[in-house]
Structure formats: structure tokens, C-alpha cells
Amino acid sequence: MDTTTSIYVLRESLEEKIEKEFIELIRESREQRLESFHSALQPLDTLRESDENDPSVLLGAVHDVLESLRAQLNTDDEHHIADIYPVAVYQLAGSLQDSAVINQHIDRFRPLENDSLFLKAAKSLKNMIRSIDIMIKSGINFLRRNSDKAPKEAHQWTQKIPVRKVIEYHLFSRNELPKWWINEDERLLVKIVIKLQDFLADDFDPLQAAHSAKAMAELVEQLHKQIDEQKSSLAEDLEEDSRAMQEMLVHHFERAGTLEKRASFYSRARIDRTKNRASDHLADFSKQWKEAHESLLDRTGVVAGFWQFRSALYNHVQELKTRLNRYFEDSLFTPIQELGQQLEHEQNELEKVEAKDKTSAQKAILETALKNLTRQADTLQEGINESLEKGSLDQIVQDFSDKVLSESGEIPDNVSFVHDLDLDKNPPTLDSEQINWRQMVIRVLKKQLLTPLMPPQQRYEEFLRLQLNEVIEIREVIDVNLNSALELLDNSGEENPISIAREGLERSEHKLEQSASAARETHQKLLSLIQENGYSSTDQLLNLLHTGEPGDLQILDATYRVKETADNWRTILSARWARLQDSVSILGRLGRSKTKKKARTLNRFLGFGEESPPEEKKADIANYLSKTDARVEELPYIYRRLFNFDASTDQRFYVLPNGNFLNLGKAYESWTKDLPASIAIVGERGSGKTAYLNMALNDVLAETHRSHITISKTIWTREHCITLLCEQLDLKKTDSAEGIIAALNRRTKRNIVVVEALQNLYLRSLNGYEALETLLYIITETKDSIFWIVTCSSYAWHFLQKTSSVADYFSHVIRSDDLSREQIKSVILKRHEASGYDLVFEADETQQKNRAYRKLLDREQEAQQYLEDQYFDKLSKLAEGNASIAMIFWIRSIRDFNDTHFYIRPLEVTSLELVEDLTPDILFTLAAMVLHDTLTPQQLSRVLLFNEQESKLMLSRLKSRGLLNQSGPNYSLNQLMYRQVVNVLKQRNIIHLY
């Protein structure tokens, strides 16, 4: 039975199956991919007309589109061509017969032009055998015809085609087609993202929100149209691809199972290897596209996010302009105008009576003019004086700076800077580097907008003082001339008093016009500066993101810089030499240790003493403090604000000592459930007890009713304590603690009482603990109705624990001075980064000789990281968890700064031993100041059993040396010397913590 199949039948079957089993699957996948682009653009389709005037809505919609596209990158893997293609190949192969036998075409016997020599020879031999067979069959049939027998048919040469294997092998081995499909769809996505980014960079303008919305609508319509065009051409394109695939497979069918491609060639192992290679290649190809998409989406997202910041910046700029306009109008322009109008009015009045010979009328006019003009001039003068006292102009600008810097906190710290983008390649090629984006934005804003507006540059005080001097001079001119005119009226001299008065008023008016002109000029200069730089200051940054030019990045002096191709050869040589020394030193270390031991023995025998260790660095305290104050004053204005030890802590820069308010929250929750609970917040002076307390109250206990008591000076008697509590808690006056307890327990509403500075509620003397004991008694008896929170300094707490077991009265004790090394580092660097300056850590002589450092000299970033780690290791140990101490030493470490960088030298710790006579009296006085925070001379005399005169002399002496500060009768320890004082008292075993 003839089982051969015609190649034409096989072709028709293949054509049908390619369309049904293969192309249909590819079409569905690609249509779904294109439809997902439509879906991603939906947030921009649904923008309501009422939102067209709100640019933030449009930016939010763009953000949603980008997030939708990003989500598709991570969720569409199972529908991606790279994953669908192998499935489609197997589905096509499985739909056809496993093999087919067909008659060999004549071309299988003819040597073709592209055949190899071996194949041509084999075909020639095969054709010769076939020809001989035909000749023999022809002779036999001739004889059979003469014998009236039926002729025999010539032998048919057939070939067995492994249909499925041929399809699998050749579709896997030639993956140009799936790559083409991937390129078509992914390139459309690139166009969508690039057009959105171009819109944000070129067409979006929040100042013309309606125009921007219209432009976006047109763009979205174009994008939908492009997607639909590609979708509509999909069937035609795939039909062409189907024909090409069919022709390719038929070509290989015709040759399979012949000399040209034996059936054994299509082994399962070979097909599997080819399939794996194809899958890996397509997966890698898709991954490259995905990475390119992610980089472009990231860049477009950063551009959109930056527009959010620019919109907020514009609002702040508008607010600044409004406040400046209002200030100049209310404080200068309107009062000047009113004074000018009054001058003009009085001149007209004087002109009316000048020709009249009525002394009484002229005198009345002059007196009225003097009174009115003096009042107007005084009003103007008082307004300027008030502005100078309050620093009104400075404050307006500083508020603007604070808001802008606060707004910049929403900018991501680091972003990927995409550059060298080539969109013509498939997939697009690009380079990207991480840059410190927030710091770059802050730097540009400071340089172009904030710094030029700051008081040191604009000299607002100088401008106002000039205005004030002008007003004072005008007032004097008015006063002198009008009083002179009045005197002439009384004395009846030859001079015309009205003429003198008018001339004086004319001069005053002329000076007032000059003053008004100067004010208008200053006002206009500020507005021009704001107008020119308020929005354009970020144009460079937007252009940098959009174009991705590394050269622009260098111009902006960003933290990222294109890596230098050559380093200083001396630095490289020094680093390599250090590494070589380190290797060689290991080999000789054992020998050197033995040699040193013998050398020390020989030195002692010869009488050479060992070199004594270096003494701790000392300096004059007054010099130390004056340098610290001078250093603070030299710092840029924004830096002084960021590192102001006395100002309340900005929540943006606050670092929680224990990571959260969990303990305080648990204690309060227990108390609300009728379980006794109270809190003590303990820490060194300046460690942030008040900051922790205030933020905890605003965070955990924001909705509660509370009373706040601050013990600002030392009290120790029972009576003082009761009086203080009655006053602060709005209680009726009572003479006993029981009266306070009863009053608090009678209250129907439970509330919170905060007592700050417990260390000021005792005196380290006989009978000096009455106030403390009274408070602790009240706390114990009212803990059910009152949630008590107290703060106390560490050393006072430790002392009171030894004397009064104070910790037993509180269920939770929270430390505010246990910041870790990383937290201390965060305290410093959070503030510094907000300033927008770069940091350069410098090495001291010891570090410069250190091989670990020298090996890094040719790797600048690693060397800086090494020095930074060394610095913060030492700072953390020195600060002992105290944030303000860390900030003080940080300021002391600033060697120099310029417009872009701060240079930080290694820490130098000044010893208190520089005081030439640290007598026991001095040491115990300082210890008393640490334990009590504030003391008067009378209180110190009770603590140390001095007479009052000795106490006054001692405190005055320590104040003159800079160790103490004085506020009224109270003395306290200078915070700049706190750590040195505490350290020396610990070394002398006078104070302890554990």
C-alpha cells in the first residue's frame, strides 16, 4: 500500500496549522501586550476637566501610568513572547504528524550551486545509480511489452521526514522572528515613555495648567493612535511572517531524510540543546529590554517627582513674593506715601496762609503741621525699628529657606542617572550611575536662590538702618524748620517764617522721595532675583535628568563624577608601596619582635630610658571657647541654624534614642487599663530629654489632656514644692501634700502631668531632700488618677538612686543618652546633608602614616570612607550617646569650608587639666554643678559647707574661666565644656554612673 505523502499536501497542512496553532497564539500574546499599553494610559484618559487647573493631578496621573507600566514589566512574564514562543513551537509541532514519507524531488539528485564538494559528488553518484536503475527498468519493460506483459514501474526514491523534529529544531535555531516581534512591541513602549518624559521636560508648565492639560490630552490621543495602528497592522505583519516561516520549513522538509540532511541529524538531544539555547537567548534579550524599560521609567519617574517639587517650590516662591510685597507695602511704602501726602498737604496749607498777615493763623497751621508730620514720621520710624528688632525681613527669607529645604526632604536621596542612551539599538543601550540627587538639588537651590537671598548677601539690616537714618534725618529737618518758623513768628524777625517752613518741607519731601526710591529699588531687586532664579534655578537639573549629559553633571559639581582615567602617579605609587610594605612586614614581624625585646634590654643596660608617652593635648580654656564661638559665627547661616545647640530640635533631624516610643506607649496603655505606671526619662544634660518628651507627647499622647511643670531653678524645701505644684496644676492653695493628693484624686478626668528637671528638686545637703520626697510621695498616692512623666539628668538620677531609691517610684525608665554609633552619625549627617555641602574628611599625621590608610590613597572614595569611619568611631566614644555633645565636637572639627565643601579634621579633645590649679574645692564645685544643673551661691554654700562669700568667689572664678554660665543669680555648667568636666570628675573618681 502506497503510504507516501505529497510535499504539496504537507505544505497545505503546515499552512493551516501555522495559522491556527502558532500565529494565533502569537497574535493573542502581542494583542494583549498592546492592550496593556492602552490600560496603562487610562489614568491620563480619565482626568476630569475640573482638574485641569491643578497640575498636581496631572502629575499624579503620570505617576500612576509609570507605576502601571512598571507593574506590567514584573507581571507579564507568562504572556511575553520569550515565554510564549516555545509553547507555540511545541503546539505547532504537536498538531502535525510525527513523520511523513514523500517522493524525492529531482533536485535531490542534482548538484546545486551552494552544495559542498562532498555533497555534489554524493548527489552525482546517487543520480548515476538512479539513471542506471531507470535504464535497466526501461530494458526490462521493453522485453515485457514484447511478451505482452505489463511493464514494471521504475523504482521511486523516497525520504522519511521527522516532521515534528524538523519544526522544533529550525524554529528554535532561528530566533530572529521572535526577537523581531519583541523589538516591535517593546520599542513602542519605549516611545510611550520617552514621549511622556519629553512632555514633562518641554511642554508641561504648572503656571499654565490648562494649556498643559490640553497638550497632554493631545499626546495621549497620539499614543493611543500609535498603539491602534500597530495593533491593526499586526494581522498583516503576522501573515507575512507565517508565509516566511512556511517557506523556510518546507525548504527543510524537502531536504530532511536525504543526503543533504539525514534524519539522524534531528536527534532529540540536539533539539533540546537548541531549544535551551534559544530560550536562554530570548530570556536574556527580554531581560535587556526590561532593564532598559526600568531605567527609562525610573528617569521619567524622577522627572515627574521633580516637577512635584518644582510646583511646591513655585508655591513657596509665590508666598515669598506675597510676604515681601506685604512687608514693603505695610512697613515702608504705605507709611512713606502717607508721610509724603502729609508733607504735600501741609505745604498747601502753608501756601494758603503765606500771603496773609495773620500771625495767629500761621502759627496754628505751623503747629498743626509739626504735630501731624511728627506723628507720621514717628509711625514710620517705629515700624522700621520694630522690623530691626524682630529681624522681620531676615525671618521672611529664612522661613522661605526653611520651607524649601523641608520640601526637599521629599526628594529621594539617590537616583539612577541615565546617560549615553542609544535608542536606535535593540534593545536600547545606556549607562547609569547612582547620584546623590537630593544633595545636588539642595546645592543648586542654595547657590542660585537661597544663598543670594540670605541676610549676609542682601544686608537687610543695613538697608533698614539706612532707611531709619533717612527717616530720622527727615524728622529732624521737619522739626528744626517748623520750630524755627514758630520762633520767627514769636520774635517778628525779617525772615519769612512760612517760607522757611515750606523750604524745609520741600527738602524733607525730596529726601523722602530718595528714601522711597531706595526702598523700591531694593524691593524690585529682591523680586527680580526671586523671579529670575525662583523657577529657573531648577531648569539645569530638569535638563540634566532629561538629556543625561555627563558633562552637565560635572558642571553642577555633583557627587557623581565621571571616573578619572588617570590619577596622580605619586599617589598610586605611594598606595602600592604601602601595600607592598604591608605584605613584607608580615614576614619580618616575628623577627622584629624578638629584636626589639633584646634592644630594650640593651638600652636599659646602656642607660637609655624609654621614651615617655605623649602628654594629652592641652589648651587654654578661654582660647578654646573663643575659637569655638568664632567658628560658629563664621559658619554659613543655614549651617548655624542646623547645628544650633539651643534651638528646639526639628523633627526631620531628630533621632530616637531607642528607635521608637514603644516603652512610653506601653506604659500609658497599662495606665489606661488601671495598672499603675509612670515614666522617668533620664539622660545627660543636652542629650535631648525635652525633645524626646515633646515628640513623644505629640506622637503617642497627642489627644490627651496634660499639665507641664518645668523646674527651672533649684528648690529643696517641702513648702516650695507644694507652692510650685499648686500654681502649675491650678489647685487651691494648700499647706500639705495630702491636700494636693486629695485635689488630684477628686478630679473626674484622668490626665498627664509632666515634671521636667527633677535634678533641680533637691540639694545635696542635710534636710535638702524635702521637695523631692514630697513629690515622690504625691506621685505614689496619685498614680491611679495621674500619669506622671519626669525627666532627670543622668548623674543626679544615679546619685538619687543611691540616696533615695528614686527608680522604685517609676515603672519605666527611658534613657535619652544611649545613642549608638550609627545614631550619632545620623544626628550629624542628617543635618549636614540638609545644608547641601559635600564633606571631605582629612587625615592627621598618625593616619597618614597608617598603612591601612596609605593603601587607599589611590582610591579616593574608599579612603574617605575609612577616614569617616575612624572619625565617627571616635566621636561616638567621646559623645557617649549625647547628641548635643556630638554636635559641639563636630563644629570644633570643621577646619575650613567653601561654597561647596566642608573640610573635617580629626577630633582633638582638649583636657580640663589645663586649669592650673584643679583643687579639691574646684573639683567638688564642678561636681555639684553636674549633679544639680543650676545653683546660686547660697545653695552652693549649703552643699559644700562654704560660707556665702567663698561660694560667690568660687562661682565667679569659674565663670571667668569659661567653665560656668550665669543667668541672674543662677550658675550652670558651660555646655561647651560639659564633656571635659565630666571626664575629669570621672577620672578623679568623684562622680559615677555605674
PDB file of N, CA and C in Angstrom, residues 24-72:
ATOM      1  N   GLU A  24      -1.889  32.273  15.800  1.00  0.00           N
ATOM      2  CA  GLU A  24      -2.982  32.722  16.649  1.00  0.00           C
ATOM      3  C   GLU A  24      -2.507  32.957  18.079  1.00  0.00           C
ATOM      4  N   LEU A  25      -1.645  32.057  18.574  1.00  0.00           N
ATOM      5  CA  LEU A  25      -1.107  32.214  19.928  1.00  0.00           C
ATOM      6  C   LEU A  25      -0.220  33.450  20.027  1.00  0.00           C
ATOM      7  N   ILE A  26       0.607  33.646  19.008  1.00  0.00           N
ATOM      8  CA  ILE A  26       1.483  34.832  18.994  1.00  0.00           C
ATOM      9  C   ILE A  26       0.651  36.101  18.898  1.00  0.00           C
ATOM     10  N   ARG A  27      -0.409  36.056  18.058  1.00  0.00           N
ATOM     11  CA  ARG A  27      -1.265  37.229  17.885  1.00  0.00           C
ATOM     12  C   ARG A  27      -1.938  37.597  19.214  1.00  0.00           C
ATOM     13  N   GLU A  28      -2.469  36.614  19.908  1.00  0.00           N
ATOM     14  CA  GLU A  28      -3.119  36.880  21.196  1.00  0.00           C
ATOM     15  C   GLU A  28      -2.142  37.501  22.194  1.00  0.00           C
ATOM     16  N   SER A  29      -0.931  36.968  22.223  1.00  0.00           N
ATOM     17  CA  SER A  29       0.077  37.492  23.152  1.00  0.00           C
ATOM     18  C   SER A  29       0.423  38.938  22.841  1.00  0.00           C
ATOM     19  N   ARG A  30       0.640  39.217  21.551  1.00  0.00           N
ATOM     20  CA  ARG A  30       1.039  40.575  21.177  1.00  0.00           C
ATOM     21  C   ARG A  30      -0.120  41.564  21.340  1.00  0.00           C
ATOM     22  N   GLU A  31      -1.350  41.104  21.002  1.00  0.00           N
ATOM     23  CA  GLU A  31      -2.505  41.990  21.190  1.00  0.00           C
ATOM     24  C   GLU A  31      -2.716  42.299  22.666  1.00  0.00           C
ATOM     25  N   GLN A  32      -2.516  41.292  23.503  1.00  0.00           N
ATOM     26  CA  GLN A  32      -2.653  41.519  24.939  1.00  0.00           C
ATOM     27  C   GLN A  32      -1.601  42.508  25.429  1.00  0.00           C
ATOM     28  N   ARG A  33      -0.390  42.388  24.905  1.00  0.00           N
ATOM     29  CA  ARG A  33       0.685  43.321  25.272  1.00  0.00           C
ATOM     30  C   ARG A  33       0.331  44.745  24.844  1.00  0.00           C
ATOM     31  N   LEU A  34      -0.158  44.892  23.621  1.00  0.00           N
ATOM     32  CA  LEU A  34      -0.515  46.227  23.142  1.00  0.00           C
ATOM     33  C   LEU A  34      -1.715  46.776  23.909  1.00  0.00           C
ATOM     34  N   GLU A  35      -2.661  45.906  24.252  1.00  0.00           N
ATOM     35  CA  GLU A  35      -3.826  46.353  25.003  1.00  0.00           C
ATOM     36  C   GLU A  35      -3.417  46.838  26.400  1.00  0.00           C
ATOM     37  N   SER A  36      -2.372  46.214  26.950  1.00  0.00           N
ATOM     38  CA  SER A  36      -1.907  46.643  28.275  1.00  0.00           C
ATOM     39  C   SER A  36      -1.363  48.069  28.228  1.00  0.00           C
ATOM     40  N   PHE A  37      -0.851  48.491  27.061  1.00  0.00           N
ATOM     41  CA  PHE A  37      -0.385  49.878  26.927  1.00  0.00           C
ATOM     42  C   PHE A  37      -1.575  50.833  27.002  1.00  0.00           C
ATOM     43  N   HIS A  38      -2.679  50.438  26.349  1.00  0.00           N
ATOM     44  CA  HIS A  38      -3.907  51.250  26.450  1.00  0.00           C
ATOM     45  C   HIS A  38      -4.336  51.367  27.905  1.00  0.00           C
ATOM     46  N   SER A  39      -4.335  50.233  28.602  1.00  0.00           N
ATOM     47  CA  SER A  39      -4.790  50.224  30.003  1.00  0.00           C
ATOM     48  C   SER A  39      -3.901  51.094  30.877  1.00  0.00           C
ATOM     49  N   ALA A  40      -2.588  51.039  30.621  1.00  0.00           N
ATOM     50  CA  ALA A  40      -1.659  51.823  31.441  1.00  0.00           C
ATOM     51  C   ALA A  40      -1.908  53.320  31.296  1.00  0.00           C
ATOM     52  N   LEU A  41      -2.369  53.737  30.112  1.00  0.00           N
ATOM     53  CA  LEU A  41      -2.604  55.164  29.859  1.00  0.00           C
ATOM     54  C   LEU A  41      -3.945  55.637  30.407  1.00  0.00           C
ATOM     55  N   GLN A  42      -4.727  54.725  30.966  1.00  0.00           N
ATOM     56  CA  GLN A  42      -6.081  55.071  31.415  1.00  0.00           C
ATOM     57  C   GLN A  42      -6.130  56.215  32.429  1.00  0.00           C
ATOM     58  N   PRO A  43      -5.179  56.288  33.411  1.00  0.00           N
ATOM     59  CA  PRO A  43      -5.253  57.436  34.345  1.00  0.00           C
ATOM     60  C   PRO A  43      -5.219  58.789  33.654  1.00  0.00           C
ATOM     61  N   LEU A  44      -4.536  58.868  32.515  1.00  0.00           N
ATOM     62  CA  LEU A  44      -4.495  60.137  31.784  1.00  0.00           C
ATOM     63  C   LEU A  44      -5.773  60.327  30.963  1.00  0.00           C
ATOM     64  N   ASP A  45      -6.459  59.214  30.611  1.00  0.00           N
ATOM     65  CA  ASP A  45      -7.725  59.337  29.882  1.00  0.00           C
ATOM     66  C   ASP A  45      -8.826  59.868  30.771  1.00  0.00           C
ATOM     67  N   THR A  46      -8.749  59.526  32.045  1.00  0.00           N
ATOM     68  CA  THR A  46      -9.863  59.825  32.949  1.00  0.00           C
ATOM     69  C   THR A  46      -9.683  61.122  33.725  1.00  0.00           C
ATOM     70  N   LEU A  47      -8.712  61.935  33.352  1.00  0.00           N
ATOM     71  CA  LEU A  47      -8.564  63.235  34.013  1.00  0.00           C
ATOM     72  C   LEU A  47      -9.816  64.068  33.780  1.00  0.00           C
ATOM     73  N   ARG A  48     -10.401  64.547  34.859  1.00  0.00           N
ATOM     74  CA  ARG A  48     -11.614  65.336  34.725  1.00  0.00           C
ATOM     75  C   ARG A  48     -11.280  66.770  34.322  1.00  0.00           C
ATOM     76  N   GLU A  49     -12.199  67.378  33.621  1.00  0.00           N
ATOM     77  CA  GLU A  49     -11.974  68.755  33.180  1.00  0.00           C
ATOM     78  C   GLU A  49     -11.793  69.698  34.365  1.00  0.00           C
ATOM     79  N   SER A  50     -12.447  69.378  35.469  1.00  0.00           N
ATOM     80  CA  SER A  50     -12.340  70.258  36.648  1.00  0.00           C
ATOM     81  C   SER A  50     -10.951  70.217  37.250  1.00  0.00           C
ATOM     82  N   ASP A  51     -10.175  69.215  36.888  1.00  0.00           N
ATOM     83  CA  ASP A  51      -8.836  69.101  37.448  1.00  0.00           C
ATOM     84  C   ASP A  51      -7.775  69.752  36.565  1.00  0.00           C
ATOM     85  N   GLU A  52      -8.183  70.326  35.462  1.00  0.00           N
ATOM     86  CA  GLU A  52      -7.200  70.832  34.515  1.00  0.00           C
ATOM     87  C   GLU A  52      -6.377  71.970  35.088  1.00  0.00           C
ATOM     88  N   ASN A  53      -6.918  72.659  36.075  1.00  0.00           N
ATOM     89  CA  ASN A  53      -6.181  73.780  36.660  1.00  0.00           C
ATOM     90  C   ASN A  53      -5.308  73.361  37.838  1.00  0.00           C
ATOM     91  N   ASP A  54      -5.273  72.076  38.112  1.00  0.00           N
ATOM     92  CA  ASP A  54      -4.444  71.579  39.206  1.00  0.00           C
ATOM     93  C   ASP A  54      -3.323  70.714  38.624  1.00  0.00           C
ATOM     94  N   PRO A  55      -2.125  71.259  38.516  1.00  0.00           N
ATOM     95  CA  PRO A  55      -1.033  70.487  37.889  1.00  0.00           C
ATOM     96  C   PRO A  55      -0.681  69.238  38.670  1.00  0.00           C
ATOM     97  N   SER A  56      -0.930  69.224  39.979  1.00  0.00           N
ATOM     98  CA  SER A  56      -0.571  68.049  40.767  1.00  0.00           C
ATOM     99  C   SER A  56      -1.399  66.832  40.360  1.00  0.00           C
ATOM    100  N   VAL A  57      -2.637  67.069  39.902  1.00  0.00           N
ATOM    101  CA  VAL A  57      -3.479  65.957  39.459  1.00  0.00           C
ATOM    102  C   VAL A  57      -2.896  65.327  38.205  1.00  0.00           C
ATOM    103  N   LEU A  58      -2.455  66.170  37.275  1.00  0.00           N
ATOM    104  CA  LEU A  58      -1.847  65.649  36.051  1.00  0.00           C
ATOM    105  C   LEU A  58      -0.567  64.885  36.374  1.00  0.00           C
ATOM    106  N   LEU A  59       0.258  65.431  37.259  1.00  0.00           N
ATOM    107  CA  LEU A  59       1.495  64.744  37.644  1.00  0.00           C
ATOM    108  C   LEU A  59       1.188  63.432  38.351  1.00  0.00           C
ATOM    109  N   GLY A  60       0.140  63.429  39.157  1.00  0.00           N
ATOM    110  CA  GLY A  60      -0.251  62.193  39.818  1.00  0.00           C
ATOM    111  C   GLY A  60      -0.691  61.138  38.816  1.00  0.00           C
ATOM    112  N   ALA A  61      -1.400  61.575  37.759  1.00  0.00           N
ATOM    113  CA  ALA A  61      -1.825  60.637  36.726  1.00  0.00           C
ATOM    114  C   ALA A  61      -0.626  60.074  35.967  1.00  0.00           C
ATOM    115  N   VAL A  62       0.351  60.925  35.667  1.00  0.00           N
ATOM    116  CA  VAL A  62       1.578  60.448  35.013  1.00  0.00           C
ATOM    117  C   VAL A  62       2.278  59.422  35.895  1.00  0.00           C
ATOM    118  N   HIS A  63       2.335  59.724  37.193  1.00  0.00           N
ATOM    119  CA  HIS A  63       2.951  58.773  38.134  1.00  0.00           C
ATOM    120  C   HIS A  63       2.224  57.433  38.108  1.00  0.00           C
ATOM    121  N   ASP A  64       0.876  57.463  38.059  1.00  0.00           N
ATOM    122  CA  ASP A  64       0.099  56.220  38.017  1.00  0.00           C
ATOM    123  C   ASP A  64       0.378  55.444  36.734  1.00  0.00           C
ATOM    124  N   VAL A  65       0.519  56.153  35.614  1.00  0.00           N
ATOM    125  CA  VAL A  65       0.843  55.495  34.339  1.00  0.00           C
ATOM    126  C   VAL A  65       2.188  54.794  34.438  1.00  0.00           C
ATOM    127  N   LEU A  66       3.178  55.491  34.972  1.00  0.00           N
ATOM    128  CA  LEU A  66       4.519  54.904  35.088  1.00  0.00           C
ATOM    129  C   LEU A  66       4.501  53.686  36.007  1.00  0.00           C
ATOM    130  N   GLU A  67       3.767  53.769  37.102  1.00  0.00           N
ATOM    131  CA  GLU A  67       3.683  52.633  38.025  1.00  0.00           C
ATOM    132  C   GLU A  67       2.970  51.457  37.376  1.00  0.00           C
ATOM    133  N   SER A  68       1.948  51.747  36.570  1.00  0.00           N
ATOM    134  CA  SER A  68       1.239  50.677  35.872  1.00  0.00           C
ATOM    135  C   SER A  68       2.156  49.986  34.872  1.00  0.00           C
ATOM    136  N   LEU A  69       2.913  50.755  34.130  1.00  0.00           N
ATOM    137  CA  LEU A  69       3.859  50.171  33.169  1.00  0.00           C
ATOM    138  C   LEU A  69       4.932  49.368  33.890  1.00  0.00           C
ATOM    139  N   ARG A  70       5.391  49.892  35.033  1.00  0.00           N
ATOM    140  CA  ARG A  70       6.411  49.168  35.802  1.00  0.00           C
ATOM    141  C   ARG A  70       5.840  47.844  36.324  1.00  0.00           C
ATOM    142  N   ALA A  71       4.584  47.868  36.774  1.00  0.00           N
ATOM    143  CA  ALA A  71       3.968  46.641  37.277  1.00  0.00           C
ATOM    144  C   ALA A  71       3.840  45.606  36.161  1.00  0.00           C
ATOM    145  N   GLN A  72       3.544  46.069  34.952  1.00  0.00           N
ATOM    146  CA  GLN A  72       3.430  45.143  33.823  1.00  0.00           C
ATOM    147  C   GLN A  72       4.751  44.454  33.528  1.00  0.00           C
TER     148      GLN A  72
END
